[in-house]
Amino acid sequence: MKYLRFIAKRLLYMVLTLVLTTFIIFILLHTFGANPVMTICGNKTVSEEMKQSIIENYQLNENIISQYCTWLKGVVMGDFGISYVGKQSVGAAIIQK
């Protein structure tokens, strides 16, 4: 019973560490990272309607906490989202590599 408690405590710490680490990285990327809309568009000039469409499609108009919760829910369900650059599933790209 003592070992089971130890393992459960370690698993809890592991999950908390992963959530905290991903949250910090998520915040840093949104604070100091590149603009996702510009990353998606590349060097092309696009209309404001297209930019708004991208913002709504990727839910970039939500606050950061809401975006993180959506991302975390997807990761837990095995959906890593769509790559901005490759326009393919991130999970499929990881498996392919």
PDB file of N, CA and C in Angstrom:
ATOM      1  N   MET A   1       0.823  -1.202   0.000  1.00  0.00           N
ATOM      2  CA  MET A   1       0.000   0.000   0.000  1.00  0.00           C
ATOM      3  C   MET A   1       0.869   1.269   0.000  1.00  0.00           C
ATOM      4  N   LYS A   2       2.007   1.165   0.677  1.00  0.00           N
ATOM      5  CA  LYS A   2       2.918   2.294   0.750  1.00  0.00           C
ATOM      6  C   LYS A   2       3.456   2.656  -0.640  1.00  0.00           C
ATOM      7  N   TYR A   3       3.779   1.637  -1.448  1.00  0.00           N
ATOM      8  CA  TYR A   3       4.302   1.872  -2.795  1.00  0.00           C
ATOM      9  C   TYR A   3       3.242   2.452  -3.716  1.00  0.00           C
ATOM     10  N   LEU A   4       2.005   1.991  -3.562  1.00  0.00           N
ATOM     11  CA  LEU A   4       0.913   2.495  -4.377  1.00  0.00           C
ATOM     12  C   LEU A   4       0.687   3.984  -4.124  1.00  0.00           C
ATOM     13  N   ARG A   5       0.775   4.369  -2.869  1.00  0.00           N
ATOM     14  CA  ARG A   5       0.627   5.783  -2.499  1.00  0.00           C
ATOM     15  C   ARG A   5       1.762   6.615  -3.089  1.00  0.00           C
ATOM     16  N   PHE A   6       2.985   6.075  -3.010  1.00  0.00           N
ATOM     17  CA  PHE A   6       4.151   6.758  -3.561  1.00  0.00           C
ATOM     18  C   PHE A   6       4.005   6.956  -5.062  1.00  0.00           C
ATOM     19  N   ILE A   7       3.585   5.902  -5.773  1.00  0.00           N
ATOM     20  CA  ILE A   7       3.413   5.979  -7.228  1.00  0.00           C
ATOM     21  C   ILE A   7       2.307   6.964  -7.591  1.00  0.00           C
ATOM     22  N   ALA A   8       1.207   6.938  -6.855  1.00  0.00           N
ATOM     23  CA  ALA A   8       0.113   7.878  -7.125  1.00  0.00           C
ATOM     24  C   ALA A   8       0.562   9.319  -6.922  1.00  0.00           C
ATOM     25  N   LYS A   9       1.341   9.556  -5.885  1.00  0.00           N
ATOM     26  CA  LYS A   9       1.837  10.906  -5.612  1.00  0.00           C
ATOM     27  C   LYS A   9       2.777  11.364  -6.724  1.00  0.00           C
ATOM     28  N   ARG A  10       3.637  10.480  -7.189  1.00  0.00           N
ATOM     29  CA  ARG A  10       4.567  10.823  -8.271  1.00  0.00           C
ATOM     30  C   ARG A  10       3.822  11.102  -9.575  1.00  0.00           C
ATOM     31  N   LEU A  11       2.814  10.305  -9.864  1.00  0.00           N
ATOM     32  CA  LEU A  11       2.010  10.538 -11.069  1.00  0.00           C
ATOM     33  C   LEU A  11       1.297  11.889 -11.008  1.00  0.00           C
ATOM     34  N   LEU A  12       0.771  12.234  -9.847  1.00  0.00           N
ATOM     35  CA  LEU A  12       0.118  13.526  -9.672  1.00  0.00           C
ATOM     36  C   LEU A  12       1.109  14.665  -9.890  1.00  0.00           C
ATOM     37  N   TYR A  13       2.308  14.548  -9.321  1.00  0.00           N
ATOM     38  CA  TYR A  13       3.338  15.567  -9.517  1.00  0.00           C
ATOM     39  C   TYR A  13       3.739  15.675 -10.987  1.00  0.00           C
ATOM     40  N   MET A  14       3.806  14.527 -11.666  1.00  0.00           N
ATOM     41  CA  MET A  14       4.166  14.526 -13.078  1.00  0.00           C
ATOM     42  C   MET A  14       3.124  15.281 -13.904  1.00  0.00           C
ATOM     43  N   VAL A  15       1.855  15.005 -13.661  1.00  0.00           N
ATOM     44  CA  VAL A  15       0.779  15.678 -14.397  1.00  0.00           C
ATOM     45  C   VAL A  15       0.790  17.175 -14.105  1.00  0.00           C
ATOM     46  N   LEU A  16       0.933  17.543 -12.841  1.00  0.00           N
ATOM     47  CA  LEU A  16       0.973  18.969 -12.484  1.00  0.00           C
ATOM     48  C   LEU A  16       2.167  19.663 -13.130  1.00  0.00           C
ATOM     49  N   THR A  17       3.318  19.000 -13.160  1.00  0.00           N
ATOM     50  CA  THR A  17       4.505  19.586 -13.782  1.00  0.00           C
ATOM     51  C   THR A  17       4.295  19.777 -15.283  1.00  0.00           C
ATOM     52  N   LEU A  18       3.706  18.788 -15.937  1.00  0.00           N
ATOM     53  CA  LEU A  18       3.434  18.911 -17.377  1.00  0.00           C
ATOM     54  C   LEU A  18       2.460  20.044 -17.677  1.00  0.00           C
ATOM     55  N   VAL A  19       1.398  20.136 -16.895  1.00  0.00           N
ATOM     56  CA  VAL A  19       0.414  21.204 -17.123  1.00  0.00           C
ATOM     57  C   VAL A  19       1.044  22.568 -16.880  1.00  0.00           C
ATOM     58  N   LEU A  20       1.786  22.701 -15.794  1.00  0.00           N
ATOM     59  CA  LEU A  20       2.419  23.985 -15.492  1.00  0.00           C
ATOM     60  C   LEU A  20       3.448  24.358 -16.554  1.00  0.00           C
ATOM     61  N   THR A  21       4.254  23.403 -16.984  1.00  0.00           N
ATOM     62  CA  THR A  21       5.272  23.671 -18.007  1.00  0.00           C
ATOM     63  C   THR A  21       4.634  24.081 -19.331  1.00  0.00           C
ATOM     64  N   THR A  22       3.618  23.336 -19.768  1.00  0.00           N
ATOM     65  CA  THR A  22       2.973  23.685 -21.034  1.00  0.00           C
ATOM     66  C   THR A  22       2.272  25.034 -20.938  1.00  0.00           C
ATOM     67  N   PHE A  23       1.702  25.348 -19.771  1.00  0.00           N
ATOM     68  CA  PHE A  23       1.042  26.638 -19.598  1.00  0.00           C
ATOM     69  C   PHE A  23       2.054  27.781 -19.702  1.00  0.00           C
ATOM     70  N   ILE A  24       3.196  27.633 -19.056  1.00  0.00           N
ATOM     71  CA  ILE A  24       4.230  28.677 -19.106  1.00  0.00           C
ATOM     72  C   ILE A  24       4.725  28.856 -20.538  1.00  0.00           C
ATOM     73  N   ILE A  25       4.990  27.754 -21.241  1.00  0.00           N
ATOM     74  CA  ILE A  25       5.446  27.843 -22.629  1.00  0.00           C
ATOM     75  C   ILE A  25       4.373  28.479 -23.511  1.00  0.00           C
ATOM     76  N   PHE A  26       3.114  28.110 -23.299  1.00  0.00           N
ATOM     77  CA  PHE A  26       2.006  28.676 -24.062  1.00  0.00           C
ATOM     78  C   PHE A  26       1.938  30.192 -23.868  1.00  0.00           C
ATOM     79  N   ILE A  27       2.042  30.633 -22.621  1.00  0.00           N
ATOM     80  CA  ILE A  27       2.007  32.075 -22.323  1.00  0.00           C
ATOM     81  C   ILE A  27       3.199  32.781 -22.962  1.00  0.00           C
ATOM     82  N   LEU A  28       4.395  32.201 -22.836  1.00  0.00           N
ATOM     83  CA  LEU A  28       5.587  32.822 -23.420  1.00  0.00           C
ATOM     84  C   LEU A  28       5.493  32.919 -24.941  1.00  0.00           C
ATOM     85  N   LEU A  29       4.993  31.874 -25.580  1.00  0.00           N
ATOM     86  CA  LEU A  29       4.838  31.917 -27.037  1.00  0.00           C
ATOM     87  C   LEU A  29       3.849  32.995 -27.462  1.00  0.00           C
ATOM     88  N   HIS A  30       2.781  33.155 -26.705  1.00  0.00           N
ATOM     89  CA  HIS A  30       1.800  34.182 -27.067  1.00  0.00           C
ATOM     90  C   HIS A  30       2.297  35.580 -26.724  1.00  0.00           C
ATOM     91  N   THR A  31       3.159  35.683 -25.737  1.00  0.00           N
ATOM     92  CA  THR A  31       3.675  36.990 -25.346  1.00  0.00           C
ATOM     93  C   THR A  31       4.815  37.446 -26.246  1.00  0.00           C
ATOM     94  N   PHE A  32       5.771  36.547 -26.501  1.00  0.00           N
ATOM     95  CA  PHE A  32       6.975  36.929 -27.237  1.00  0.00           C
ATOM     96  C   PHE A  32       7.077  36.290 -28.616  1.00  0.00           C
ATOM     97  N   GLY A  33       6.166  35.397 -28.947  1.00  0.00           N
ATOM     98  CA  GLY A  33       6.243  34.654 -30.209  1.00  0.00           C
ATOM     99  C   GLY A  33       5.759  35.463 -31.391  1.00  0.00           C
ATOM    100  N   ALA A  34       5.821  34.817 -32.526  1.00  0.00           N
ATOM    101  CA  ALA A  34       5.377  35.446 -33.765  1.00  0.00           C
ATOM    102  C   ALA A  34       3.849  35.495 -33.801  1.00  0.00           C
ATOM    103  N   ASN A  35       3.327  36.366 -34.607  1.00  0.00           N
ATOM    104  CA  ASN A  35       1.892  36.493 -34.803  1.00  0.00           C
ATOM    105  C   ASN A  35       1.397  35.289 -35.605  1.00  0.00           C
ATOM    106  N   PRO A  36       0.482  34.475 -35.056  1.00  0.00           N
ATOM    107  CA  PRO A  36       0.015  33.293 -35.782  1.00  0.00           C
ATOM    108  C   PRO A  36      -0.620  33.606 -37.128  1.00  0.00           C
ATOM    109  N   VAL A  37      -1.309  34.732 -37.224  1.00  0.00           N
ATOM    110  CA  VAL A  37      -1.947  35.103 -38.486  1.00  0.00           C
ATOM    111  C   VAL A  37      -0.882  35.343 -39.551  1.00  0.00           C
ATOM    112  N   MET A  38       0.192  36.024 -39.202  1.00  0.00           N
ATOM    113  CA  MET A  38       1.272  36.275 -40.159  1.00  0.00           C
ATOM    114  C   MET A  38       2.011  34.986 -40.504  1.00  0.00           C
ATOM    115  N   THR A  39       2.123  34.069 -39.541  1.00  0.00           N
ATOM    116  CA  THR A  39       2.765  32.781 -39.807  1.00  0.00           C
ATOM    117  C   THR A  39       1.949  31.986 -40.813  1.00  0.00           C
ATOM    118  N   ILE A  40       0.626  32.000 -40.658  1.00  0.00           N
ATOM    119  CA  ILE A  40      -0.261  31.266 -41.557  1.00  0.00           C
ATOM    120  C   ILE A  40      -0.238  31.885 -42.950  1.00  0.00           C
ATOM    121  N   CYS A  41      -0.278  33.206 -43.020  1.00  0.00           N
ATOM    122  CA  CYS A  41      -0.337  33.899 -44.313  1.00  0.00           C
ATOM    123  C   CYS A  41       0.998  33.888 -45.039  1.00  0.00           C
ATOM    124  N   GLY A  42       2.078  33.806 -44.297  1.00  0.00           N
ATOM    125  CA  GLY A  42       3.401  33.858 -44.923  1.00  0.00           C
ATOM    126  C   GLY A  42       3.709  35.274 -45.374  1.00  0.00           C
ATOM    127  N   ASN A  43       4.370  35.410 -46.485  1.00  0.00           N
ATOM    128  CA  ASN A  43       4.731  36.732 -47.022  1.00  0.00           C
ATOM    129  C   ASN A  43       3.665  37.317 -47.922  1.00  0.00           C
ATOM    130  N   LYS A  44       2.555  36.585 -48.090  1.00  0.00           N
ATOM    131  CA  LYS A  44       1.495  37.069 -48.972  1.00  0.00           C
ATOM    132  C   LYS A  44       0.715  38.203 -48.313  1.00  0.00           C
ATOM    133  N   THR A  45       0.225  39.102 -49.129  1.00  0.00           N
ATOM    134  CA  THR A  45      -0.682  40.118 -48.619  1.00  0.00           C
ATOM    135  C   THR A  45      -2.097  39.564 -48.724  1.00  0.00           C
ATOM    136  N   VAL A  46      -2.805  39.612 -47.621  1.00  0.00           N
ATOM    137  CA  VAL A  46      -4.167  39.079 -47.587  1.00  0.00           C
ATOM    138  C   VAL A  46      -5.111  40.165 -47.093  1.00  0.00           C
ATOM    139  N   SER A  47      -6.366  40.000 -47.436  1.00  0.00           N
ATOM    140  CA  SER A  47      -7.369  40.991 -47.058  1.00  0.00           C
ATOM    141  C   SER A  47      -7.706  40.868 -45.573  1.00  0.00           C
ATOM    142  N   GLU A  48      -8.327  41.897 -45.063  1.00  0.00           N
ATOM    143  CA  GLU A  48      -8.753  41.894 -43.664  1.00  0.00           C
ATOM    144  C   GLU A  48      -9.790  40.800 -43.409  1.00  0.00           C
ATOM    145  N   GLU A  49     -10.631  40.531 -44.404  1.00  0.00           N
ATOM    146  CA  GLU A  49     -11.639  39.471 -44.259  1.00  0.00           C
ATOM    147  C   GLU A  49     -10.965  38.116 -44.086  1.00  0.00           C
ATOM    148  N   MET A  50      -9.900  37.893 -44.847  1.00  0.00           N
ATOM    149  CA  MET A  50      -9.154  36.635 -44.744  1.00  0.00           C
ATOM    150  C   MET A  50      -8.486  36.520 -43.372  1.00  0.00           C
ATOM    151  N   LYS A  51      -7.927  37.625 -42.885  1.00  0.00           N
ATOM    152  CA  LYS A  51      -7.305  37.628 -41.556  1.00  0.00           C
ATOM    153  C   LYS A  51      -8.346  37.319 -40.481  1.00  0.00           C
ATOM    154  N   GLN A  52      -9.517  37.927 -40.593  1.00  0.00           N
ATOM    155  CA  GLN A  52     -10.589  37.670 -39.628  1.00  0.00           C
ATOM    156  C   GLN A  52     -11.036  36.219 -39.689  1.00  0.00           C
ATOM    157  N   SER A  53     -11.076  35.670 -40.894  1.00  0.00           N
ATOM    158  CA  SER A  53     -11.450  34.269 -41.071  1.00  0.00           C
ATOM    159  C   SER A  53     -10.446  33.350 -40.367  1.00  0.00           C
ATOM    160  N   ILE A  54      -9.161  33.656 -40.511  1.00  0.00           N
ATOM    161  CA  ILE A  54      -8.117  32.865 -39.856  1.00  0.00           C
ATOM    162  C   ILE A  54      -8.239  32.983 -38.340  1.00  0.00           C
ATOM    163  N   ILE A  55      -8.466  34.184 -37.857  1.00  0.00           N
ATOM    164  CA  ILE A  55      -8.605  34.412 -36.413  1.00  0.00           C
ATOM    165  C   ILE A  55      -9.774  33.614 -35.859  1.00  0.00           C
ATOM    166  N   GLU A  56     -10.881  33.614 -36.546  1.00  0.00           N
ATOM    167  CA  GLU A  56     -12.051  32.861 -36.086  1.00  0.00           C
ATOM    168  C   GLU A  56     -11.844  31.360 -36.232  1.00  0.00           C
ATOM    169  N   ASN A  57     -11.215  30.939 -37.328  1.00  0.00           N
ATOM    170  CA  ASN A  57     -10.973  29.514 -37.570  1.00  0.00           C
ATOM    171  C   ASN A  57     -10.105  28.892 -36.471  1.00  0.00           C
ATOM    172  N   TYR A  58      -9.048  29.585 -36.096  1.00  0.00           N
ATOM    173  CA  TYR A  58      -8.117  29.081 -35.091  1.00  0.00           C
ATOM    174  C   TYR A  58      -8.456  29.575 -33.684  1.00  0.00           C
ATOM    175  N   GLN A  59      -9.582  30.237 -33.527  1.00  0.00           N
ATOM    176  CA  GLN A  59     -10.064  30.755 -32.244  1.00  0.00           C
ATOM    177  C   GLN A  59      -9.034  31.672 -31.574  1.00  0.00           C
ATOM    178  N   LEU A  60      -8.384  32.499 -32.365  1.00  0.00           N
ATOM    179  CA  LEU A  60      -7.384  33.422 -31.846  1.00  0.00           C
ATOM    180  C   LEU A  60      -8.015  34.659 -31.218  1.00  0.00           C
ATOM    181  N   ASN A  61      -9.336  34.803 -31.365  1.00  0.00           N
ATOM    182  CA  ASN A  61     -10.019  35.937 -30.755  1.00  0.00           C
ATOM    183  C   ASN A  61     -10.397  35.651 -29.300  1.00  0.00           C
ATOM    184  N   GLU A  62     -10.185  34.418 -28.842  1.00  0.00           N
ATOM    185  CA  GLU A  62     -10.449  34.056 -27.449  1.00  0.00           C
ATOM    186  C   GLU A  62      -9.307  34.567 -26.574  1.00  0.00           C
ATOM    187  N   ASN A  63      -9.552  34.630 -25.254  1.00  0.00           N
ATOM    188  CA  ASN A  63      -8.460  35.026 -24.372  1.00  0.00           C
ATOM    189  C   ASN A  63      -7.454  33.872 -24.244  1.00  0.00           C
ATOM    190  N   ILE A  64      -6.294  34.149 -23.708  1.00  0.00           N
ATOM    191  CA  ILE A  64      -5.203  33.176 -23.671  1.00  0.00           C
ATOM    192  C   ILE A  64      -5.569  31.955 -22.838  1.00  0.00           C
ATOM    193  N   ILE A  65      -6.239  32.157 -21.725  1.00  0.00           N
ATOM    194  CA  ILE A  65      -6.624  31.041 -20.853  1.00  0.00           C
ATOM    195  C   ILE A  65      -7.588  30.109 -21.593  1.00  0.00           C
ATOM    196  N   SER A  66      -8.541  30.677 -22.293  1.00  0.00           N
ATOM    197  CA  SER A  66      -9.500  29.888 -23.049  1.00  0.00           C
ATOM    198  C   SER A  66      -8.807  29.120 -24.176  1.00  0.00           C
ATOM    199  N   GLN A  67      -7.857  29.767 -24.859  1.00  0.00           N
ATOM    200  CA  GLN A  67      -7.098  29.102 -25.908  1.00  0.00           C
ATOM    201  C   GLN A  67      -6.295  27.938 -25.337  1.00  0.00           C
ATOM    202  N   TYR A  68      -5.679  28.159 -24.181  1.00  0.00           N
ATOM    203  CA  TYR A  68      -4.891  27.094 -23.548  1.00  0.00           C
ATOM    204  C   TYR A  68      -5.784  25.923 -23.151  1.00  0.00           C
ATOM    205  N   CYS A  69      -6.932  26.206 -22.568  1.00  0.00           N
ATOM    206  CA  CYS A  69      -7.846  25.136 -22.161  1.00  0.00           C
ATOM    207  C   CYS A  69      -8.327  24.338 -23.370  1.00  0.00           C
ATOM    208  N   THR A  70      -8.610  25.019 -24.472  1.00  0.00           N
ATOM    209  CA  THR A  70      -9.010  24.334 -25.702  1.00  0.00           C
ATOM    210  C   THR A  70      -7.873  23.463 -26.217  1.00  0.00           C
ATOM    211  N   TRP A  71      -6.662  23.992 -26.201  1.00  0.00           N
ATOM    212  CA  TRP A  71      -5.500  23.236 -26.653  1.00  0.00           C
ATOM    213  C   TRP A  71      -5.271  22.022 -25.751  1.00  0.00           C
ATOM    214  N   LEU A  72      -5.339  22.227 -24.427  1.00  0.00           N
ATOM    215  CA  LEU A  72      -5.100  21.141 -23.479  1.00  0.00           C
ATOM    216  C   LEU A  72      -6.146  20.037 -23.624  1.00  0.00           C
ATOM    217  N   LYS A  73      -7.399  20.430 -23.814  1.00  0.00           N
ATOM    218  CA  LYS A  73      -8.462  19.443 -24.025  1.00  0.00           C
ATOM    219  C   LYS A  73      -8.180  18.623 -25.281  1.00  0.00           C
ATOM    220  N   GLY A  74      -7.748  19.290 -26.347  1.00  0.00           N
ATOM    221  CA  GLY A  74      -7.420  18.585 -27.576  1.00  0.00           C
ATOM    222  C   GLY A  74      -6.265  17.621 -27.392  1.00  0.00           C
ATOM    223  N   VAL A  75      -5.233  18.046 -26.669  1.00  0.00           N
ATOM    224  CA  VAL A  75      -4.069  17.194 -26.436  1.00  0.00           C
ATOM    225  C   VAL A  75      -4.465  15.964 -25.630  1.00  0.00           C
ATOM    226  N   VAL A  76      -5.294  16.149 -24.613  1.00  0.00           N
ATOM    227  CA  VAL A  76      -5.747  15.023 -23.797  1.00  0.00           C
ATOM    228  C   VAL A  76      -6.548  14.040 -24.652  1.00  0.00           C
ATOM    229  N   MET A  77      -7.309  14.556 -25.613  1.00  0.00           N
ATOM    230  CA  MET A  77      -8.108  13.703 -26.496  1.00  0.00           C
ATOM    231  C   MET A  77      -7.290  13.152 -27.673  1.00  0.00           C
ATOM    232  N   GLY A  78      -6.025  13.562 -27.799  1.00  0.00           N
ATOM    233  CA  GLY A  78      -5.177  13.071 -28.875  1.00  0.00           C
ATOM    234  C   GLY A  78      -5.202  13.926 -30.125  1.00  0.00           C
ATOM    235  N   ASP A  79      -5.844  15.102 -30.062  1.00  0.00           N
ATOM    236  CA  ASP A  79      -5.915  16.009 -31.206  1.00  0.00           C
ATOM    237  C   ASP A  79      -4.955  17.170 -30.949  1.00  0.00           C
ATOM    238  N   PHE A  80      -3.835  17.184 -31.674  1.00  0.00           N
ATOM    239  CA  PHE A  80      -2.833  18.224 -31.481  1.00  0.00           C
ATOM    240  C   PHE A  80      -3.072  19.436 -32.362  1.00  0.00           C
ATOM    241  N   GLY A  81      -4.125  19.411 -33.153  1.00  0.00           N
ATOM    242  CA  GLY A  81      -4.475  20.545 -33.990  1.00  0.00           C
ATOM    243  C   GLY A  81      -3.877  20.444 -35.381  1.00  0.00           C
ATOM    244  N   ILE A  82      -3.987  21.553 -36.103  1.00  0.00           N
ATOM    245  CA  ILE A  82      -3.494  21.653 -37.475  1.00  0.00           C
ATOM    246  C   ILE A  82      -2.270  22.563 -37.474  1.00  0.00           C
ATOM    247  N   SER A  83      -1.230  22.141 -38.171  1.00  0.00           N
ATOM    248  CA  SER A  83      -0.011  22.930 -38.267  1.00  0.00           C
ATOM    249  C   SER A  83      -0.281  24.211 -39.048  1.00  0.00           C
ATOM    250  N   TYR A  84       0.212  25.339 -38.544  1.00  0.00           N
ATOM    251  CA  TYR A  84       0.071  26.605 -39.247  1.00  0.00           C
ATOM    252  C   TYR A  84       0.806  26.567 -40.574  1.00  0.00           C
ATOM    253  N   VAL A  85       1.974  25.975 -40.566  1.00  0.00           N
ATOM    254  CA  VAL A  85       2.845  26.015 -41.732  1.00  0.00           C
ATOM    255  C   VAL A  85       2.513  24.894 -42.718  1.00  0.00           C
ATOM    256  N   GLY A  86       2.429  23.655 -42.241  1.00  0.00           N
ATOM    257  CA  GLY A  86       2.231  22.514 -43.118  1.00  0.00           C
ATOM    258  C   GLY A  86       0.791  22.257 -43.488  1.00  0.00           C
ATOM    259  N   LYS A  87      -0.145  22.891 -42.785  1.00  0.00           N
ATOM    260  CA  LYS A  87      -1.580  22.734 -43.042  1.00  0.00           C
ATOM    261  C   LYS A  87      -2.029  21.265 -42.945  1.00  0.00           C
ATOM    262  N   GLN A  88      -1.335  20.491 -42.105  1.00  0.00           N
ATOM    263  CA  GLN A  88      -1.722  19.106 -41.878  1.00  0.00           C
ATOM    264  C   GLN A  88      -1.827  18.866 -40.382  1.00  0.00           C
ATOM    265  N   SER A  89      -2.377  17.742 -40.000  1.00  0.00           N
ATOM    266  CA  SER A  89      -2.537  17.404 -38.603  1.00  0.00           C
ATOM    267  C   SER A  89      -1.169  17.270 -37.936  1.00  0.00           C
ATOM    268  N   VAL A  90      -1.013  17.904 -36.787  1.00  0.00           N
ATOM    269  CA  VAL A  90       0.253  17.829 -36.056  1.00  0.00           C
ATOM    270  C   VAL A  90       0.506  16.406 -35.592  1.00  0.00           C
ATOM    271  N   GLY A  91      -0.538  15.724 -35.137  1.00  0.00           N
ATOM    272  CA  GLY A  91      -0.392  14.334 -34.711  1.00  0.00           C
ATOM    273  C   GLY A  91       0.104  13.444 -35.837  1.00  0.00           C
ATOM    274  N   ALA A  92      -0.425  13.636 -37.030  1.00  0.00           N
ATOM    275  CA  ALA A  92       0.013  12.855 -38.191  1.00  0.00           C
ATOM    276  C   ALA A  92       1.465  13.177 -38.539  1.00  0.00           C
ATOM    277  N   ALA A  93       1.852  14.435 -38.413  1.00  0.00           N
ATOM    278  CA  ALA A  93       3.223  14.827 -38.702  1.00  0.00           C
ATOM    279  C   ALA A  93       4.189  14.196 -37.692  1.00  0.00           C
ATOM    280  N   ILE A  94       3.777  14.140 -36.429  1.00  0.00           N
ATOM    281  CA  ILE A  94       4.617  13.510 -35.398  1.00  0.00           C
ATOM    282  C   ILE A  94       4.788  12.033 -35.679  1.00  0.00           C
ATOM    283  N   ILE A  95       3.686  11.360 -36.016  1.00  0.00           N
ATOM    284  CA  ILE A  95       3.737   9.926 -36.316  1.00  0.00           C
ATOM    285  C   ILE A  95       4.598   9.671 -37.547  1.00  0.00           C
ATOM    286  N   GLN A  96       4.475  10.536 -38.544  1.00  0.00           N
ATOM    287  CA  GLN A  96       5.236  10.386 -39.789  1.00  0.00           C
ATOM    288  C   GLN A  96       6.728  10.503 -39.531  1.00  0.00           C
ATOM    289  N   LYS A  97       7.126  11.415 -38.658  1.00  0.00           N
ATOM    290  CA  LYS A  97       8.540  11.612 -38.370  1.00  0.00           C
ATOM    291  C   LYS A  97       9.069  10.482 -37.519  1.00  0.00           C
TER     292      LYS A  97
END
